[in-house]
Amino acid sequence: MSETIFAKIIRKEIPASIVFENDDVLAFRDINPQAPTHILIIPKITEITKTTDISKENHSLLLGKLFEAANQIAKQEKIDEGGFRLVINCGPDAGQEVYHLHIHLLGGRKMNWPPG
Ligand code: AMP
């Protein structure tokens, strides 16, 4: 799979509005926000293109770090108490556009269910 735009954001080759970073995880504001808060949380490793690449042996710890980051960012954004939605699109039917695992953190407005 060819390199994605997120790999360039990780290397700081293209700008992004970064809201969180540690050794394993990077989070930045979505360029086309679907809610008042719309942040993408990504692993810095590029080997996981979509959820079906995830294995318990290789990625358990990393997944915990992604969700821990999501909780911390939700607090930073002051949407932790009102609630928020975490979304991972996997594959074409889900509308995945960028093939580098990412969690959408959406909040700041009332969400509908079922999603479109
Ligand atoms: P998905 O459809 O789940 O693959 O989501 C990809 C997301 O990446 C979309 O919500 C895009 O708006 C977002 N996106 C694409 N390029 C950028 C970028 N350069 N900076 C921030 N967000 C981006």
PDB file of C-alpha atoms and ligand atoms in Angstrom:
ATOM      1  CA  MET A   1       0.000   0.000   0.000  1.00  0.00           C
ATOM      2  CA  SER A   2       1.430   3.403  -0.952  1.00  0.00           C
ATOM      3  CA  GLU A   3       2.194   6.037   1.637  1.00  0.00           C
ATOM      4  CA  THR A   4      -0.683   8.147   2.931  1.00  0.00           C
ATOM      5  CA  ILE A   5      -0.968  11.825   3.730  1.00  0.00           C
ATOM      6  CA  PHE A   6      -0.973  10.902   7.437  1.00  0.00           C
ATOM      7  CA  ALA A   7       2.613   9.592   7.152  1.00  0.00           C
ATOM      8  CA  LYS A   8       3.629  13.043   5.922  1.00  0.00           C
ATOM      9  CA  ILE A   9       1.777  14.671   8.832  1.00  0.00           C
ATOM     10  CA  ILE A  10       3.621  12.372  11.274  1.00  0.00           C
ATOM     11  CA  ARG A  11       6.970  13.446   9.774  1.00  0.00           C
ATOM     12  CA  LYS A  12       5.779  17.098   9.893  1.00  0.00           C
ATOM     13  CA  GLU A  13       6.282  17.409   6.138  1.00  0.00           C
ATOM     14  CA  ILE A  14       2.816  18.896   5.781  1.00  0.00           C
ATOM     15  CA  PRO A  15       1.083  21.057   8.378  1.00  0.00           C
ATOM     16  CA  ALA A  16      -1.675  19.889  10.677  1.00  0.00           C
ATOM     17  CA  SER A  17      -3.395  21.316  13.713  1.00  0.00           C
ATOM     18  CA  ILE A  18      -1.892  18.944  16.257  1.00  0.00           C
ATOM     19  CA  VAL A  19      -3.692  18.670  19.587  1.00  0.00           C
ATOM     20  CA  PHE A  20      -1.848  15.709  21.152  1.00  0.00           C
ATOM     21  CA  GLU A  21       1.395  13.851  20.607  1.00  0.00           C
ATOM     22  CA  ASN A  22       3.483  11.246  22.396  1.00  0.00           C
ATOM     23  CA  ASP A  23       5.972   8.586  21.241  1.00  0.00           C
ATOM     24  CA  ASP A  24       3.257   6.335  19.763  1.00  0.00           C
ATOM     25  CA  VAL A  25       0.234   8.493  19.008  1.00  0.00           C
ATOM     26  CA  LEU A  26      -0.508  11.698  17.118  1.00  0.00           C
ATOM     27  CA  ALA A  27      -3.828  13.569  17.030  1.00  0.00           C
ATOM     28  CA  PHE A  28      -4.817  16.511  14.856  1.00  0.00           C
ATOM     29  CA  ARG A  29      -7.959  18.343  13.783  1.00  0.00           C
ATOM     30  CA  ASP A  30      -9.781  16.942  10.761  1.00  0.00           C
ATOM     31  CA  ILE A  31      -9.446  19.253   7.759  1.00  0.00           C
ATOM     32  CA  ASN A  32     -13.151  18.797   6.953  1.00  0.00           C
ATOM     33  CA  PRO A  33     -14.825  18.790  10.384  1.00  0.00           C
ATOM     34  CA  GLN A  34     -18.201  17.073  10.785  1.00  0.00           C
ATOM     35  CA  ALA A  35     -18.771  18.384  14.320  1.00  0.00           C
ATOM     36  CA  PRO A  36     -17.506  21.311  16.432  1.00  0.00           C
ATOM     37  CA  THR A  37     -14.787  18.950  17.671  1.00  0.00           C
ATOM     38  CA  HIS A  38     -13.480  16.549  15.032  1.00  0.00           C
ATOM     39  CA  ILE A  39     -10.049  15.132  15.736  1.00  0.00           C
ATOM     40  CA  LEU A  40      -8.198  12.224  14.151  1.00  0.00           C
ATOM     41  CA  ILE A  41      -6.172   9.990  16.476  1.00  0.00           C
ATOM     42  CA  ILE A  42      -3.559   7.892  14.719  1.00  0.00           C
ATOM     43  CA  PRO A  43      -0.707   5.533  15.578  1.00  0.00           C
ATOM     44  CA  LYS A  44       2.707   6.760  14.451  1.00  0.00           C
ATOM     45  CA  ILE A  45       3.519   3.365  12.958  1.00  0.00           C
ATOM     46  CA  THR A  46       2.220   3.016   9.414  1.00  0.00           C
ATOM     47  CA  GLU A  47       1.772  -0.764   9.259  1.00  0.00           C
ATOM     48  CA  ILE A  48      -1.931  -0.726  10.241  1.00  0.00           C
ATOM     49  CA  THR A  49      -3.844   0.422   7.193  1.00  0.00           C
ATOM     50  CA  LYS A  50      -7.249  -0.578   8.578  1.00  0.00           C
ATOM     51  CA  THR A  51      -8.766  -2.432  11.507  1.00  0.00           C
ATOM     52  CA  THR A  52      -8.445  -5.810   9.782  1.00  0.00           C
ATOM     53  CA  ASP A  53      -4.628  -5.454  10.001  1.00  0.00           C
ATOM     54  CA  ILE A  54      -4.810  -5.393  13.804  1.00  0.00           C
ATOM     55  CA  SER A  55      -3.545  -8.398  15.753  1.00  0.00           C
ATOM     56  CA  LYS A  56      -3.659  -9.030  19.481  1.00  0.00           C
ATOM     57  CA  GLU A  57       0.001 -10.120  19.490  1.00  0.00           C
ATOM     58  CA  ASN A  58       1.348  -6.967  17.862  1.00  0.00           C
ATOM     59  CA  HIS A  59      -1.063  -4.169  18.654  1.00  0.00           C
ATOM     60  CA  SER A  60      -2.849  -4.666  22.011  1.00  0.00           C
ATOM     61  CA  LEU A  61      -0.734  -2.115  23.846  1.00  0.00           C
ATOM     62  CA  LEU A  62      -0.938   0.410  21.023  1.00  0.00           C
ATOM     63  CA  LEU A  63      -4.738   0.190  20.902  1.00  0.00           C
ATOM     64  CA  GLY A  64      -4.880   0.970  24.609  1.00  0.00           C
ATOM     65  CA  LYS A  65      -2.703   4.024  23.986  1.00  0.00           C
ATOM     66  CA  LEU A  66      -4.980   5.251  21.186  1.00  0.00           C
ATOM     67  CA  PHE A  67      -8.061   5.038  23.396  1.00  0.00           C
ATOM     68  CA  GLU A  68      -6.233   6.581  26.344  1.00  0.00           C
ATOM     69  CA  ALA A  69      -5.294   9.499  24.056  1.00  0.00           C
ATOM     70  CA  ALA A  70      -8.929   9.793  22.925  1.00  0.00           C
ATOM     71  CA  ASN A  71     -10.061  10.123  26.546  1.00  0.00           C
ATOM     72  CA  GLN A  72      -7.396  12.705  27.330  1.00  0.00           C
ATOM     73  CA  ILE A  73      -8.244  14.778  24.240  1.00  0.00           C
ATOM     74  CA  ALA A  74     -11.973  14.612  25.018  1.00  0.00           C
ATOM     75  CA  LYS A  75     -11.115  16.128  28.418  1.00  0.00           C
ATOM     76  CA  GLN A  76      -8.894  18.786  26.810  1.00  0.00           C
ATOM     77  CA  GLU A  77     -11.738  19.673  24.443  1.00  0.00           C
ATOM     78  CA  LYS A  78     -14.209  19.695  27.362  1.00  0.00           C
ATOM     79  CA  ILE A  79     -16.537  17.183  25.713  1.00  0.00           C
ATOM     80  CA  ASP A  80     -15.864  14.309  28.107  1.00  0.00           C
ATOM     81  CA  GLU A  81     -18.902  14.985  30.273  1.00  0.00           C
ATOM     82  CA  GLY A  82     -21.398  15.843  27.530  1.00  0.00           C
ATOM     83  CA  GLY A  83     -20.279  12.823  25.527  1.00  0.00           C
ATOM     84  CA  PHE A  84     -18.602  12.149  22.230  1.00  0.00           C
ATOM     85  CA  ARG A  85     -18.400   9.563  19.482  1.00  0.00           C
ATOM     86  CA  LEU A  86     -15.394   7.499  18.355  1.00  0.00           C
ATOM     87  CA  VAL A  87     -15.615   6.208  14.780  1.00  0.00           C
ATOM     88  CA  ILE A  88     -13.305   3.942  12.800  1.00  0.00           C
ATOM     89  CA  ASN A  89     -14.144   3.432   9.139  1.00  0.00           C
ATOM     90  CA  CYS A  90     -12.846   0.168   7.675  1.00  0.00           C
ATOM     91  CA  GLY A  91     -12.851  -0.304   3.924  1.00  0.00           C
ATOM     92  CA  PRO A  92     -14.806   1.146   1.013  1.00  0.00           C
ATOM     93  CA  ASP A  93     -18.365   0.453   2.212  1.00  0.00           C
ATOM     94  CA  ALA A  94     -17.600   2.351   5.437  1.00  0.00           C
ATOM     95  CA  GLY A  95     -16.214   5.256   3.404  1.00  0.00           C
ATOM     96  CA  GLN A  96     -12.574   4.877   4.477  1.00  0.00           C
ATOM     97  CA  GLU A  97     -10.511   7.355   2.456  1.00  0.00           C
ATOM     98  CA  VAL A  98      -7.126   7.258   4.156  1.00  0.00           C
ATOM     99  CA  TYR A  99      -5.511   3.846   4.599  1.00  0.00           C
ATOM    100  CA  HIS A 100      -3.689   4.550   7.853  1.00  0.00           C
ATOM    101  CA  LEU A 101      -5.655   3.476  10.946  1.00  0.00           C
ATOM    102  CA  HIS A 102      -7.394   6.451  12.541  1.00  0.00           C
ATOM    103  CA  ILE A 103     -10.048   7.050  15.152  1.00  0.00           C
ATOM    104  CA  HIS A 104     -12.404   9.963  14.525  1.00  0.00           C
ATOM    105  CA  LEU A 105     -13.225  11.771  17.775  1.00  0.00           C
ATOM    106  CA  LEU A 106     -16.441  13.723  17.238  1.00  0.00           C
ATOM    107  CA  GLY A 107     -18.220  15.904  19.751  1.00  0.00           C
ATOM    108  CA  GLY A 108     -19.653  19.263  20.660  1.00  0.00           C
ATOM    109  CA  ARG A 109     -23.087  18.594  19.213  1.00  0.00           C
ATOM    110  CA  LYS A 110     -25.914  16.075  19.601  1.00  0.00           C
ATOM    111  CA  MET A 111     -25.264  13.014  17.406  1.00  0.00           C
ATOM    112  CA  ASN A 112     -27.838  11.052  15.439  1.00  0.00           C
ATOM    113  CA  TRP A 113     -28.265   7.282  15.407  1.00  0.00           C
ATOM    114  CA  PRO A 114     -28.112   5.271  13.218  1.00  0.00           C
ATOM    115  CA  PRO A 115     -25.192   6.961  11.441  1.00  0.00           C
ATOM    116  CA  GLY A 116     -25.501   7.495   7.692  1.00  0.00           C
TER     117      GLY A 116
HETATM  118  P1  AMP B   1     -11.795   8.215   6.583  1.00  0.00           P
HETATM  119  O1  AMP B   1     -12.885   8.505   5.605  1.00  0.00           O
HETATM  120  O2  AMP B   1     -12.293   7.497   7.804  1.00  0.00           O
HETATM  121  O3  AMP B   1     -10.621   7.535   5.941  1.00  0.00           O
HETATM  122  O4  AMP B   1     -11.325   9.624   7.122  1.00  0.00           O
HETATM  123  C1  AMP B   1     -10.274  10.352   6.590  1.00  0.00           C
HETATM  124  C2  AMP B   1     -10.358  11.736   7.175  1.00  0.00           C
HETATM  125  O5  AMP B   1      -9.127  12.405   6.971  1.00  0.00           O
HETATM  126  C3  AMP B   1     -11.456  12.602   6.556  1.00  0.00           C
HETATM  127  O6  AMP B   1     -12.375  12.997   7.579  1.00  0.00           O
HETATM  128  C4  AMP B   1     -10.679  13.806   5.985  1.00  0.00           C
HETATM  129  O7  AMP B   1     -11.373  15.019   6.123  1.00  0.00           O
HETATM  130  C5  AMP B   1      -9.399  13.767   6.819  1.00  0.00           C
HETATM  131  N1  AMP B   1      -8.230  14.368   6.189  1.00  0.00           N
HETATM  132  C6  AMP B   1      -7.730  14.131   4.959  1.00  0.00           C
HETATM  133  N2  AMP B   1      -6.612  14.846   4.756  1.00  0.00           N
HETATM  134  C7  AMP B   1      -6.388  15.540   5.896  1.00  0.00           C
HETATM  135  C8  AMP B   1      -5.382  16.469   6.313  1.00  0.00           C
HETATM  136  N3  AMP B   1      -4.369  16.826   5.507  1.00  0.00           N
HETATM  137  N4  AMP B   1      -5.465  16.998   7.556  1.00  0.00           N
HETATM  138  C9  AMP B   1      -6.484  16.648   8.377  1.00  0.00           C
HETATM  139  N5  AMP B   1      -7.460  15.780   8.039  1.00  0.00           N
HETATM  140  C10 AMP B   1      -7.418  15.230   6.822  1.00  0.00           C
END
